[in-house]
Every structure is written in structure tokens, then in C-alpha cells.
């Protein structure tokens, strides 16, 4: 639902980094999306492609990497990946895989991280 | 000749929002203002509740009203002669720290003690965006159905105070308000859940008591 504003922020971040590194073209962008965010990766990708038109990002490939939810259970002390039963396509319900309780801290899965980019740059400088 | 290079960026957009939220909280702390993010479903009673709190709390209050078209809710608050900033979110489904930061610049923070931030009516998107508030109060009502909590677990996991409103019409809409309380407790065992009917003025003093307890912490 807020894919557009996220995509906008991602595009700004990528273009800034590309310009700083004298890119002439951006080939790939890798983005990590936590499974616990309210973001739909496919929608986000679509928005990114739309916003890329007429920028240095045009034609770049967007790799969306899903980050699983990790928890720390406050009932039994379990640490690790959570069970997320998909209620519908973006709202996981979370239980501790060890004791099935729901009282826990979330330690991973809330990311929307621009991880890295692959760029083409002129070889003349050195 | 061209060469290919991999560039590490590692910039998390959501964490960037959280950082900005921390900065907002610092501004609020410096001015001794206690800020409450009021979240909840569309039409659950967020504006009605804030209207009651403005009238009944013994603290000078200000309101930031985030709405798709802000003039509606902002207009309701202006009647009470308190500072009000309306934020037009337009097509956006949530407030973010950046919008709130601008609103803070326009508020007389030194003259107020409590700031209510009415978020956009939505149980999904605001979850990703801290605003810098000290407390997240989630307002839902029985008319959304008594499976609301189960359907939207995350917002309740993160809540500091949960209000189940419109209990006066629970029977009429066939909803079990006590089931809703239990569902919240399953997700968030320590959170205070208060049943209210703003129409019949029930539960408001309990909310004020709870807010004041948080303010003392
Ligand atoms: N029966 C009943 N109606 C209520 C109660 N509280 C609020 N309402 C009514 O519910 C409707 C919506 O209330 P609002 O306070 O505007 O709700 P809101 O959450 O601010 O709505 P949005 O900002 O549009 O998402 C209004 O017609 C209120 O009069 C209640 O306790 N009982
Ligand atoms: Mg409202
Ligand atoms: Zn456990």
C-alpha cells in the first residue's frame, strides 16, 4: 500500500549512490524486503520500474530478496526463524515454532534495505 | 572501455524513517511534550476519542490530524480552541516521521503538554512507520467485526494501549467485544485494553488514567 513512497525513496538512494560513483548505467539493484513489512515485493518492483523511466536507472534489473522473520521468544527463549502462517498475501501471523506462544521480540524481517547496485562506469579514470 | 563495479549501499529506508522518528522524539522530550500516535481502522472513533480527551484531560493539548483530506478532522478539532495542524496525506496510507517533523515546527510546543497525532484510518500501513511518539494507542470498534484483531496482528503487537470502541452497538452488529479483548491479550499480554462507548461516555476516564500513568513513567 505504501509501495510508491518506498519506491521513490529507493530510487533517490540508488541514483545518489550511482552518481557518486560516476556510473553511466545501472545494471542491477538488490533490495532486501523483510517478510514482516507491509510491503508487497512484486508491487514494489513494478513501482520501481515505473519510476526508473527517464532516469539513469532505466532498464536496471531489480532483485528483490526476502528476509525471513526471526524472533526471540519471551516465553521459552527460542531464537531463530519464526513460523509465519500466511493468512493472506502480506500479513503473516506469527507463533513461536518451539512453544507456539505469540509473545516475542522480532529481531529480523522489518527491513526495506537497498543492499547494493551493479553499475557500469567509464574506465578512463584511474 | 567500460567496467562493471559492485557498490555496497546498505541504506534501509524504513530504518531511515525510524531514525527521523527518534529525532522527533528528542524534540518532543526537550519541550516536555508527551506524544500519542492514535491509530486504528477507518471510522473506529479516533477523532471522537481525541475530542473527548481534549475536553476532559487536565493538560494543554495539541493535535496533528493526518487524513487523506485533512480539513475534515482538523476542522472538528479547531472548535476546541487548541493548536491543530492538518496533514494532507493525499494518496498516502500513513503518516511518516518527515511529515510529523514539519508539523512539529509549526506547533507551539512550549505551551502544550500532550500531543495527539491522529494517523490515517488504516490498520496495515502505519505499522511500518514510527513517528516519534511516546505511546501508540490503537482504536478499533466492534462494528469492524470481532475478528479484526486476528486479521491485523502486527498493529496490536506493537500497541501500548488498545481501545475497543462502540460497545454500545456490539449486540446490534453481532460482535463479541470480550473476544476482541482476549485476542489482543494473546498477541500482547501486558497491554492495557479498554472497552469504551464514546457515545455513552463510557471508558474515557479509564483512558485518561492510563495515559497519565504513562506520562509519569
Ligand atoms: N454508536 C457509537 N458510535 C460512535 C462511537 N464513537 C464514535 N462513533 C461514531 O462513529 C463515526 C466515526 O467516528 P470518528 O470519530 O469520525 O472516527 P475516526 O476513526 O476518526 O474516522 P476516520 O478519521 O475517518 O478514520 C461517527 O459517526 C461517530 O459519531 C461509539 O462509541 N458508539
Ligand atoms: Mg478521524
Ligand atoms: Zn517459545
mmCIF file of C-alpha atoms and ligand atoms in Angstrom:
data_model
loop_
_atom_site.group_PDB
_atom_site.id
_atom_site.type_symbol
_atom_site.label_atom_id
_atom_site.label_comp_id
_atom_site.label_asym_id
_atom_site.label_seq_id
_atom_site.Cartn_x
_atom_site.Cartn_y
_atom_site.Cartn_z
ATOM 1 C CA UNK A 1 0.000 0.000 0.000
ATOM 2 C CA UNK A 2 2.880 2.392 0.565
ATOM 3 C CA UNK A 3 4.975 0.893 -2.189
ATOM 4 C CA UNK A 4 5.019 4.157 -4.129
ATOM 5 C CA UNK A 5 6.644 6.243 -1.413
ATOM 6 C CA UNK A 6 9.102 3.438 -0.652
ATOM 7 C CA UNK A 7 9.966 3.108 -4.346
ATOM 8 C CA UNK A 8 10.504 6.835 -4.539
ATOM 9 C CA UNK A 9 12.933 6.763 -1.611
ATOM 10 C CA UNK A 10 14.760 3.756 -3.058
ATOM 11 C CA UNK A 11 15.173 5.423 -6.461
ATOM 12 C CA UNK A 12 16.595 8.554 -4.821
ATOM 13 C CA UNK A 13 19.050 6.494 -2.756
ATOM 14 C CA UNK A 14 20.228 4.478 -5.760
ATOM 15 C CA UNK A 15 20.658 7.447 -8.082
ATOM 16 C CA UNK A 16 22.620 9.336 -5.464
ATOM 17 C CA UNK A 17 25.000 6.409 -4.958
ATOM 18 C CA UNK A 18 25.331 5.843 -8.699
ATOM 19 C CA UNK A 19 26.212 9.460 -9.369
ATOM 20 C CA UNK A 20 28.749 9.497 -6.571
ATOM 21 C CA UNK A 21 30.433 6.531 -8.232
ATOM 22 C CA UNK A 22 30.357 8.035 -11.740
ATOM 23 C CA UNK A 23 28.051 5.386 -13.128
ATOM 24 C CA UNK A 24 26.976 5.664 -16.722
ATOM 25 C CA UNK A 25 24.474 2.886 -16.345
ATOM 26 C CA UNK A 26 22.925 0.917 -13.504
ATOM 27 C CA UNK A 27 22.665 -2.751 -14.306
ATOM 28 C CA UNK A 28 21.272 -4.271 -11.136
ATOM 29 C CA UNK A 29 19.801 -3.180 -7.836
ATOM 30 C CA UNK A 30 19.407 -5.578 -4.926
ATOM 31 C CA UNK A 31 16.803 -4.766 -2.302
ATOM 32 C CA UNK A 32 16.085 -6.682 0.880
ATOM 33 C CA UNK A 33 12.458 -6.774 1.971
ATOM 34 C CA UNK A 34 11.521 -8.100 5.392
ATOM 35 C CA UNK A 35 8.622 -10.504 5.351
ATOM 36 C CA UNK A 36 7.114 -8.663 8.248
ATOM 37 C CA UNK A 37 6.869 -5.335 6.477
ATOM 38 C CA UNK A 38 3.604 -4.381 4.892
ATOM 39 C CA UNK A 39 5.331 -4.226 1.524
ATOM 40 C CA UNK A 40 4.426 -6.384 -1.426
ATOM 41 C CA UNK A 41 7.702 -7.074 -3.323
ATOM 42 C CA UNK A 42 6.024 -7.510 -6.703
ATOM 43 C CA UNK A 43 4.166 -4.230 -6.406
ATOM 44 C CA UNK A 44 7.301 -2.504 -5.203
ATOM 45 C CA UNK A 45 9.237 -3.833 -8.175
ATOM 46 C CA UNK A 46 6.582 -2.569 -10.534
ATOM 47 C CA UNK A 47 6.666 0.902 -8.977
ATOM 48 C CA UNK A 48 10.468 0.931 -9.185
ATOM 49 C CA UNK A 49 10.327 0.127 -12.866
ATOM 50 C CA UNK A 50 7.806 2.898 -13.494
ATOM 51 C CA UNK A 51 9.856 5.460 -11.567
ATOM 52 C CA UNK A 52 13.050 4.371 -13.333
ATOM 53 C CA UNK A 53 11.881 5.549 -16.730
ATOM 54 C CA UNK A 54 13.787 8.597 -17.931
ATOM 55 C CA UNK A 55 16.461 8.185 -15.254
ATOM 56 C CA UNK A 56 19.865 6.540 -15.196
ATOM 57 C CA UNK A 57 18.037 3.580 -13.658
ATOM 58 C CA UNK A 58 16.084 2.840 -16.781
ATOM 59 C CA UNK A 59 16.491 -0.823 -17.749
ATOM 60 C CA UNK A 60 18.126 -1.869 -14.487
ATOM 61 C CA UNK A 61 17.216 -5.236 -13.062
ATOM 62 C CA UNK A 62 15.692 -5.206 -9.593
ATOM 63 C CA UNK A 63 16.494 -8.217 -7.419
ATOM 64 C CA UNK A 64 14.110 -8.493 -4.501
ATOM 65 C CA UNK A 65 15.491 -10.608 -1.647
ATOM 66 C CA UNK A 66 13.000 -11.646 1.007
ATOM 67 C CA UNK A 67 14.292 -11.586 4.565
ATOM 68 C CA UNK A 68 12.595 -14.164 6.793
ATOM 69 C CA UNK A 69 11.168 -13.182 10.133
ATOM 70 C CA UNK A 70 13.382 -14.004 13.079
ATOM 71 C CA UNK A 71 12.212 -13.880 16.638
ATOM 72 C CA UNK A 72 13.298 -14.140 20.206
ATOM 73 C CA UNK A 73 10.551 -15.875 22.191
ATOM 74 C CA UNK A 74 9.829 -14.296 25.560
ATOM 75 C CA UNK A 75 8.061 -17.412 26.791
ATOM 76 C CA UNK A 76 10.606 -20.160 26.104
ATOM 77 C CA UNK A 77 13.744 -18.316 24.997
ATOM 78 C CA UNK A 78 13.797 -19.706 21.454
ATOM 79 C CA UNK A 79 15.858 -17.647 18.994
ATOM 80 C CA UNK A 80 15.590 -18.073 15.249
ATOM 81 C CA UNK A 81 13.258 -18.155 12.304
ATOM 82 C CA UNK A 82 9.558 -17.826 13.070
ATOM 83 C CA UNK A 83 6.616 -19.772 11.758
ATOM 84 C CA UNK A 84 4.569 -17.484 9.629
ATOM 85 C CA UNK A 85 1.316 -18.888 8.520
ATOM 86 C CA UNK A 86 0.215 -16.802 5.553
ATOM 87 C CA UNK A 87 -3.240 -15.524 6.358
ATOM 88 C CA UNK A 88 -3.286 -13.568 3.168
ATOM 89 C CA UNK A 89 -0.524 -12.406 0.927
ATOM 90 C CA UNK A 90 1.117 -9.901 3.221
ATOM 91 C CA UNK A 91 0.114 -10.407 6.806
ATOM 92 C CA UNK A 92 1.972 -13.237 8.473
ATOM 93 C CA UNK A 93 0.657 -14.429 11.794
ATOM 94 C CA UNK A 94 3.491 -15.387 13.999
ATOM 95 C CA UNK A 95 3.883 -18.154 16.512
ATOM 96 C CA UNK A 96 6.981 -19.382 18.272
ATOM 97 C CA UNK A 97 7.951 -22.617 16.453
ATOM 98 C CA UNK A 98 9.028 -24.084 19.762
ATOM 99 C CA UNK A 99 6.175 -23.286 22.178
ATOM 100 C CA UNK A 100 3.583 -21.698 19.844
ATOM 101 C CA UNK A 101 3.226 -18.634 22.048
ATOM 102 C CA UNK A 102 2.893 -15.204 20.451
ATOM 103 C CA UNK A 103 4.775 -13.141 22.981
ATOM 104 C CA UNK A 104 8.093 -12.324 21.342
ATOM 105 C CA UNK A 105 10.540 -9.742 20.050
ATOM 106 C CA UNK A 106 11.055 -9.511 16.326
ATOM 107 C CA UNK A 107 14.769 -9.440 15.504
ATOM 108 C CA UNK A 108 14.620 -9.570 11.685
ATOM 109 C CA UNK A 109 12.011 -9.171 8.988
ATOM 110 C CA UNK A 110 11.266 -5.462 9.120
ATOM 111 C CA UNK A 111 13.796 -4.343 6.518
ATOM 112 C CA UNK A 112 13.457 -2.332 3.356
ATOM 113 C CA UNK A 113 17.145 -2.162 2.592
ATOM 114 C CA UNK A 114 18.873 -1.004 -0.567
ATOM 115 C CA UNK A 115 21.715 -3.511 -0.313
ATOM 116 C CA UNK A 116 23.900 -2.914 -3.355
ATOM 117 C CA UNK A 117 23.970 -1.947 -7.004
ATOM 118 C CA UNK A 118 25.927 -3.124 -10.013
ATOM 119 C CA UNK A 119 26.956 -0.238 -12.251
ATOM 120 C CA UNK A 120 28.830 0.326 -15.456
ATOM 121 C CA UNK A 121 31.371 3.084 -15.348
ATOM 122 C CA UNK A 122 33.816 4.566 -17.736
ATOM 123 C CA UNK A 123 37.291 3.022 -17.424
ATOM 124 C CA UNK A 124 39.170 6.190 -18.275
ATOM 125 C CA UNK A 125 39.760 7.417 -14.756
ATOM 126 C CA UNK A 126 42.371 5.615 -12.693
ATOM 127 C CA UNK B 1 36.183 0.627 -22.458
ATOM 128 C CA UNK B 2 33.679 0.338 -19.657
ATOM 129 C CA UNK B 3 33.975 -1.597 -16.473
ATOM 130 C CA UNK B 4 31.436 -3.092 -14.157
ATOM 131 C CA UNK B 5 31.518 -2.291 -10.446
ATOM 132 C CA UNK B 6 29.560 -3.536 -7.452
ATOM 133 C CA UNK B 7 28.713 -0.783 -4.990
ATOM 134 C CA UNK B 8 27.612 -1.531 -1.431
ATOM 135 C CA UNK B 9 24.855 0.802 -0.310
ATOM 136 C CA UNK B 10 23.132 -0.756 2.739
ATOM 137 C CA UNK B 11 20.637 2.024 3.220
ATOM 138 C CA UNK B 12 17.436 0.899 4.890
ATOM 139 C CA UNK B 13 14.527 3.181 4.032
ATOM 140 C CA UNK B 14 12.441 2.047 6.979
ATOM 141 C CA UNK B 15 15.343 2.466 9.376
ATOM 142 C CA UNK B 16 15.854 5.948 7.958
ATOM 143 C CA UNK B 17 12.272 6.704 8.954
ATOM 144 C CA UNK B 18 12.888 5.262 12.421
ATOM 145 C CA UNK B 19 15.960 7.472 12.848
ATOM 146 C CA UNK B 20 13.925 10.519 11.931
ATOM 147 C CA UNK B 21 11.307 9.333 14.412
ATOM 148 C CA UNK B 22 13.946 9.296 17.157
ATOM 149 C CA UNK B 23 14.844 12.857 16.256
ATOM 150 C CA UNK B 24 11.192 13.868 16.545
ATOM 151 C CA UNK B 25 11.049 12.266 19.951
ATOM 152 C CA UNK B 26 14.081 14.252 21.080
ATOM 153 C CA UNK B 27 12.391 17.480 20.020
ATOM 154 C CA UNK B 28 9.282 16.472 21.965
ATOM 155 C CA UNK B 29 11.285 15.458 25.039
ATOM 156 C CA UNK B 30 13.134 18.735 25.055
ATOM 157 C CA UNK B 31 9.830 20.600 25.115
ATOM 158 C CA UNK B 32 8.387 18.185 27.690
ATOM 159 C CA UNK B 33 5.591 17.111 25.390
ATOM 160 C CA UNK B 34 4.062 13.633 25.630
ATOM 161 C CA UNK B 35 3.047 12.455 22.152
ATOM 162 C CA UNK B 36 0.425 9.818 21.389
ATOM 163 C CA UNK B 37 0.110 8.211 17.955
ATOM 164 C CA UNK B 38 -3.602 7.410 17.544
ATOM 165 C CA UNK B 39 -4.015 4.548 15.111
ATOM 166 C CA UNK B 40 -6.984 2.499 14.056
ATOM 167 C CA UNK B 41 -9.466 1.407 11.461
ATOM 168 C CA UNK B 42 -11.426 3.874 9.335
ATOM 169 C CA UNK B 43 -14.320 5.305 11.322
ATOM 170 C CA UNK B 44 -13.459 3.477 14.553
ATOM 171 C CA UNK B 45 -13.734 6.673 16.608
ATOM 172 C CA UNK B 46 -10.223 8.153 16.628
ATOM 173 C CA UNK B 47 -11.390 11.738 16.141
ATOM 174 C CA UNK B 48 -14.297 11.309 18.579
ATOM 175 C CA UNK B 49 -11.914 9.984 21.239
ATOM 176 C CA UNK B 50 -9.406 12.797 20.800
ATOM 177 C CA UNK B 51 -12.287 15.307 21.029
ATOM 178 C CA UNK B 52 -13.278 13.809 24.397
ATOM 179 C CA UNK B 53 -9.696 13.803 25.643
ATOM 180 C CA UNK B 54 -9.217 17.462 24.673
ATOM 181 C CA UNK B 55 -12.225 18.347 26.803
ATOM 182 C CA UNK B 56 -11.552 16.099 29.776
ATOM 183 C CA UNK B 57 -7.786 15.981 30.243
ATOM 184 C CA UNK B 58 -6.234 18.437 32.633
ATOM 185 C CA UNK B 59 -3.325 19.170 30.335
ATOM 186 C CA UNK B 60 -2.919 21.624 27.469
ATOM 187 C CA UNK B 61 -3.317 19.601 24.290
ATOM 188 C CA UNK B 62 -2.463 19.996 20.609
ATOM 189 C CA UNK B 63 -3.430 17.791 17.685
ATOM 190 C CA UNK B 64 -1.845 16.751 14.426
ATOM 191 C CA UNK B 65 -4.620 15.437 12.200
ATOM 192 C CA UNK B 66 -3.402 13.238 9.382
ATOM 193 C CA UNK B 67 -6.054 12.451 6.866
ATOM 194 C CA UNK B 68 -6.421 11.843 3.196
ATOM 195 C CA UNK B 69 -8.129 15.214 3.079
ATOM 196 C CA UNK B 70 -7.116 16.780 6.352
ATOM 197 C CA UNK B 71 -9.612 19.603 6.605
ATOM 198 C CA UNK B 72 -12.399 17.302 7.805
ATOM 199 C CA UNK B 73 -10.890 16.058 11.038
ATOM 200 C CA UNK B 74 -8.742 19.149 11.577
ATOM 201 C CA UNK B 75 -11.919 21.232 11.355
ATOM 202 C CA UNK B 76 -13.514 19.184 14.107
ATOM 203 C CA UNK B 77 -10.579 19.834 16.464
ATOM 204 C CA UNK B 78 -10.366 23.549 15.768
ATOM 205 C CA UNK B 79 -13.676 24.067 17.544
ATOM 206 C CA UNK B 80 -11.976 23.346 20.860
ATOM 207 C CA UNK B 81 -9.548 26.208 20.521
ATOM 208 C CA UNK B 82 -6.427 24.052 20.677
ATOM 209 C CA UNK B 83 -3.471 24.200 18.267
ATOM 210 C CA UNK B 84 -4.233 21.946 15.288
ATOM 211 C CA UNK B 85 -2.116 21.036 12.290
ATOM 212 C CA UNK B 86 -3.834 19.190 9.463
ATOM 213 C CA UNK B 87 -1.587 16.998 7.349
ATOM 214 C CA UNK B 88 -2.864 16.064 3.932
ATOM 215 C CA UNK B 89 -1.629 12.591 3.212
ATOM 216 C CA UNK B 90 -3.279 12.520 -0.209
ATOM 217 C CA UNK B 91 -2.811 9.114 -1.730
ATOM 218 C CA UNK B 92 -0.528 8.010 1.086
ATOM 219 C CA UNK B 93 -1.847 5.478 3.520
ATOM 220 C CA UNK B 94 0.111 6.540 6.597
ATOM 221 C CA UNK B 95 1.909 9.413 8.263
ATOM 222 C CA UNK B 96 5.678 9.320 8.343
ATOM 223 C CA UNK B 97 8.304 10.972 10.515
ATOM 224 C CA UNK B 98 9.130 13.541 7.925
ATOM 225 C CA UNK B 99 5.569 14.880 7.748
ATOM 226 C CA UNK B 100 5.414 14.977 11.535
ATOM 227 C CA UNK B 101 8.742 16.767 11.760
ATOM 228 C CA UNK B 102 7.316 19.628 9.702
ATOM 229 C CA UNK B 103 4.160 19.773 11.791
ATOM 230 C CA UNK B 104 6.250 19.969 14.982
ATOM 231 C CA UNK B 105 7.952 23.079 13.653
ATOM 232 C CA UNK B 106 4.572 24.771 13.360
ATOM 233 C CA UNK B 107 3.266 23.881 16.818
ATOM 234 C CA UNK B 108 3.755 25.960 19.990
ATOM 235 C CA UNK B 109 5.445 23.056 21.767
ATOM 236 C CA UNK B 110 6.316 25.131 24.819
ATOM 237 C CA UNK B 111 2.662 25.783 25.509
ATOM 238 C CA UNK B 112 1.419 22.202 25.407
ATOM 239 C CA UNK B 113 1.907 19.025 27.404
ATOM 240 C CA UNK B 114 0.147 16.411 25.313
ATOM 241 C CA UNK B 115 0.180 15.972 21.546
ATOM 242 C CA UNK B 116 -2.254 13.643 19.817
ATOM 243 C CA UNK B 117 -1.304 12.551 16.314
ATOM 244 C CA UNK B 118 -4.306 11.094 14.504
ATOM 245 C CA UNK B 119 -2.943 8.716 11.908
ATOM 246 C CA UNK B 120 -4.718 7.759 8.705
ATOM 247 C CA UNK B 121 -7.532 5.249 9.288
ATOM 248 C CA UNK B 122 -5.708 2.059 8.368
ATOM 249 C CA UNK B 123 -4.621 -0.991 10.365
ATOM 250 C CA UNK B 124 -1.875 -2.022 7.989
ATOM 251 C CA UNK B 125 0.469 0.618 6.644
ATOM 252 C CA UNK B 126 1.201 2.752 9.726
ATOM 253 C CA UNK B 127 2.777 -0.301 11.355
ATOM 254 C CA UNK B 128 5.926 0.242 9.302
ATOM 255 C CA UNK B 129 6.319 3.880 10.327
ATOM 256 C CA UNK B 130 7.202 5.121 13.790
ATOM 257 C CA UNK B 131 6.540 8.834 14.155
ATOM 258 C CA UNK B 132 8.490 9.560 17.311
ATOM 259 C CA UNK B 133 5.516 9.321 19.641
ATOM 260 C CA UNK B 134 5.891 8.049 23.206
ATOM 261 C CA UNK B 135 2.816 5.869 23.013
ATOM 262 C CA UNK B 136 0.887 4.042 20.330
ATOM 263 C CA UNK B 137 -2.828 3.902 21.023
ATOM 264 C CA UNK B 138 -4.856 1.689 18.685
ATOM 265 C CA UNK B 139 -8.589 2.398 18.433
ATOM 266 C CA UNK B 140 -10.853 -0.206 16.871
ATOM 267 C CA UNK B 141 -14.583 -0.678 17.198
ATOM 268 C CA UNK B 142 -16.951 -3.600 17.337
ATOM 269 C CA UNK B 143 -18.503 -2.548 14.046
ATOM 270 C CA UNK B 144 -15.434 -3.710 12.111
ATOM 271 C CA UNK B 145 -16.240 -7.239 13.286
ATOM 272 C CA UNK B 146 -14.816 -9.214 16.179
ATOM 273 C CA UNK B 147 -12.175 -10.893 14.009
ATOM 274 C CA UNK B 148 -10.374 -7.573 13.371
ATOM 275 C CA UNK B 149 -7.610 -8.322 15.852
ATOM 276 C CA UNK B 150 -6.847 -11.741 14.412
ATOM 277 C CA UNK B 151 -6.733 -10.294 10.909
ATOM 278 C CA UNK B 152 -4.307 -7.494 11.767
ATOM 279 C CA UNK B 153 -1.990 -8.907 14.408
ATOM 280 C CA UNK B 154 1.008 -6.653 13.884
ATOM 281 C CA UNK B 155 -0.577 -3.379 14.844
ATOM 282 C CA UNK B 156 -1.729 -4.910 18.130
ATOM 283 C CA UNK B 157 1.653 -6.461 18.859
ATOM 284 C CA UNK B 158 3.170 -3.004 18.708
ATOM 285 C CA UNK B 159 0.438 -1.166 20.616
ATOM 286 C CA UNK B 160 0.920 0.371 24.081
ATOM 287 C CA UNK B 161 -2.794 0.912 24.701
ATOM 288 C CA UNK B 162 -5.775 -0.616 22.876
ATOM 289 C CA UNK B 163 -9.300 0.812 22.809
ATOM 290 C CA UNK B 164 -12.306 -1.271 21.765
ATOM 291 C CA UNK B 165 -14.939 1.337 20.983
ATOM 292 C CA UNK B 166 -18.682 1.383 20.252
ATOM 293 C CA UNK B 167 -19.501 -1.388 22.712
ATOM 294 C CA UNK B 168 -22.990 0.182 22.824
ATOM 295 C CA UNK B 169 -23.719 -1.364 19.430
ATOM 296 C CA UNK B 170 -21.889 -4.683 19.929
ATOM 297 C CA UNK B 171 -25.104 -6.650 20.125
ATOM 298 C CA UNK B 172 -26.632 -4.933 17.134
ATOM 299 C CA UNK B 173 -23.659 -5.842 14.935
ATOM 300 C CA UNK B 174 -23.267 -9.313 16.433
ATOM 301 C CA UNK B 175 -19.735 -8.763 17.750
ATOM 302 C CA UNK B 176 -18.261 -10.100 20.983
ATOM 303 C CA UNK B 177 -16.152 -7.316 22.485
ATOM 304 C CA UNK B 178 -14.671 -9.657 25.091
ATOM 305 C CA UNK B 179 -13.338 -11.943 22.380
ATOM 306 C CA UNK B 180 -11.617 -8.890 20.906
ATOM 307 C CA UNK B 181 -10.004 -8.136 24.276
ATOM 308 C CA UNK B 182 -8.777 -11.733 24.558
ATOM 309 C CA UNK B 183 -7.392 -11.690 21.016
ATOM 310 C CA UNK B 184 -5.356 -8.585 21.845
ATOM 311 C CA UNK B 185 -4.093 -10.158 25.079
ATOM 312 C CA UNK B 186 -2.946 -13.246 23.190
ATOM 313 C CA UNK B 187 -0.747 -11.095 20.975
ATOM 314 C CA UNK B 188 0.353 -8.625 23.593
ATOM 315 C CA UNK B 189 -0.190 -9.986 27.108
ATOM 316 C CA UNK B 190 0.856 -6.886 29.057
ATOM 317 C CA UNK B 191 -1.050 -4.250 27.135
ATOM 318 C CA UNK B 192 -3.954 -2.401 28.731
ATOM 319 C CA UNK B 193 -7.185 -2.950 26.747
ATOM 320 C CA UNK B 194 -10.076 -0.576 27.494
ATOM 321 C CA UNK B 195 -13.640 -1.036 26.277
ATOM 322 C CA UNK B 196 -15.422 2.225 25.528
ATOM 323 C CA UNK B 197 -18.587 3.746 24.250
ATOM 324 C CA UNK B 198 -17.806 7.290 23.334
ATOM 325 C CA UNK B 199 -21.454 7.782 22.524
ATOM 326 C CA UNK B 200 -22.423 6.950 26.117
ATOM 327 C CA UNK B 201 -19.258 8.473 27.554
ATOM 328 C CA UNK B 202 -18.062 5.143 28.987
ATOM 329 C CA UNK B 203 -14.407 4.313 29.497
ATOM 330 C CA UNK B 204 -12.944 7.750 28.812
ATOM 331 C CA UNK B 205 -11.791 8.377 32.377
ATOM 332 C CA UNK B 206 -10.086 4.994 32.364
ATOM 333 C CA UNK B 207 -8.179 6.003 29.222
ATOM 334 C CA UNK B 208 -7.122 9.275 30.832
ATOM 335 C CA UNK B 209 -5.915 7.390 33.906
ATOM 336 C CA UNK B 210 -3.867 5.066 31.727
ATOM 337 C CA UNK B 211 -2.383 7.926 29.682
ATOM 338 C CA UNK B 212 -1.422 9.782 32.848
ATOM 339 C CA UNK B 213 0.309 6.697 34.172
ATOM 340 C CA UNK B 214 2.380 6.503 31.005
ATOM 341 C CA UNK B 215 3.190 10.216 31.262
ATOM 342 C CA UNK B 216 4.625 9.716 34.735
ATOM 343 C CA UNK B 217 6.981 6.962 33.544
HETATM 344 N N1 LIG C 1 -22.541 4.035 18.373
HETATM 345 C C1 LIG C 1 -21.354 4.635 18.515
HETATM 346 N N2 LIG C 1 -20.886 5.439 17.549
HETATM 347 C C2 LIG C 1 -19.700 6.029 17.717
HETATM 348 C C3 LIG C 1 -18.931 5.826 18.892
HETATM 349 N N3 LIG C 1 -17.765 6.523 18.767
HETATM 350 C C4 LIG C 1 -17.819 7.151 17.571
HETATM 351 N N4 LIG C 1 -18.965 6.858 16.911
HETATM 352 C C5 LIG C 1 -19.399 7.319 15.589
HETATM 353 O O1 LIG C 1 -18.575 6.716 14.595
HETATM 354 C C6 LIG C 1 -18.390 7.583 13.491
HETATM 355 C C7 LIG C 1 -16.925 7.735 13.147
HETATM 356 O O2 LIG C 1 -16.268 8.397 14.225
HETATM 357 P P1 LIG C 1 -14.911 9.219 14.033
HETATM 358 O O3 LIG C 1 -14.521 9.701 15.380
HETATM 359 O O4 LIG C 1 -15.037 10.200 12.941
HETATM 360 O O5 LIG C 1 -13.952 8.050 13.568
HETATM 361 P P2 LIG C 1 -12.452 8.149 13.021
HETATM 362 O O6 LIG C 1 -11.772 6.918 13.470
HETATM 363 O O7 LIG C 1 -11.834 9.437 13.388
HETATM 364 O O8 LIG C 1 -12.696 8.110 11.443
HETATM 365 P P3 LIG C 1 -11.618 8.393 10.258
HETATM 366 O O9 LIG C 1 -10.721 9.506 10.717
HETATM 367 O O10 LIG C 1 -12.462 8.760 9.092
HETATM 368 O O11 LIG C 1 -10.893 7.101 10.049
HETATM 369 C C8 LIG C 1 -19.073 8.891 13.869
HETATM 370 O O12 LIG C 1 -20.338 8.938 13.266
HETATM 371 C C9 LIG C 1 -19.184 8.804 15.382
HETATM 372 O O13 LIG C 1 -20.276 9.543 15.894
HETATM 373 C C10 LIG C 1 -19.472 4.978 19.909
HETATM 374 O O14 LIG C 1 -18.878 4.722 20.968
HETATM 375 N N5 LIG C 1 -20.679 4.399 19.668
HETATM 376 MG MG1 LIG C 2 -10.848 10.824 12.161
HETATM 377 ZN ZN1 LIG C 3 8.598 -20.046 22.561
#
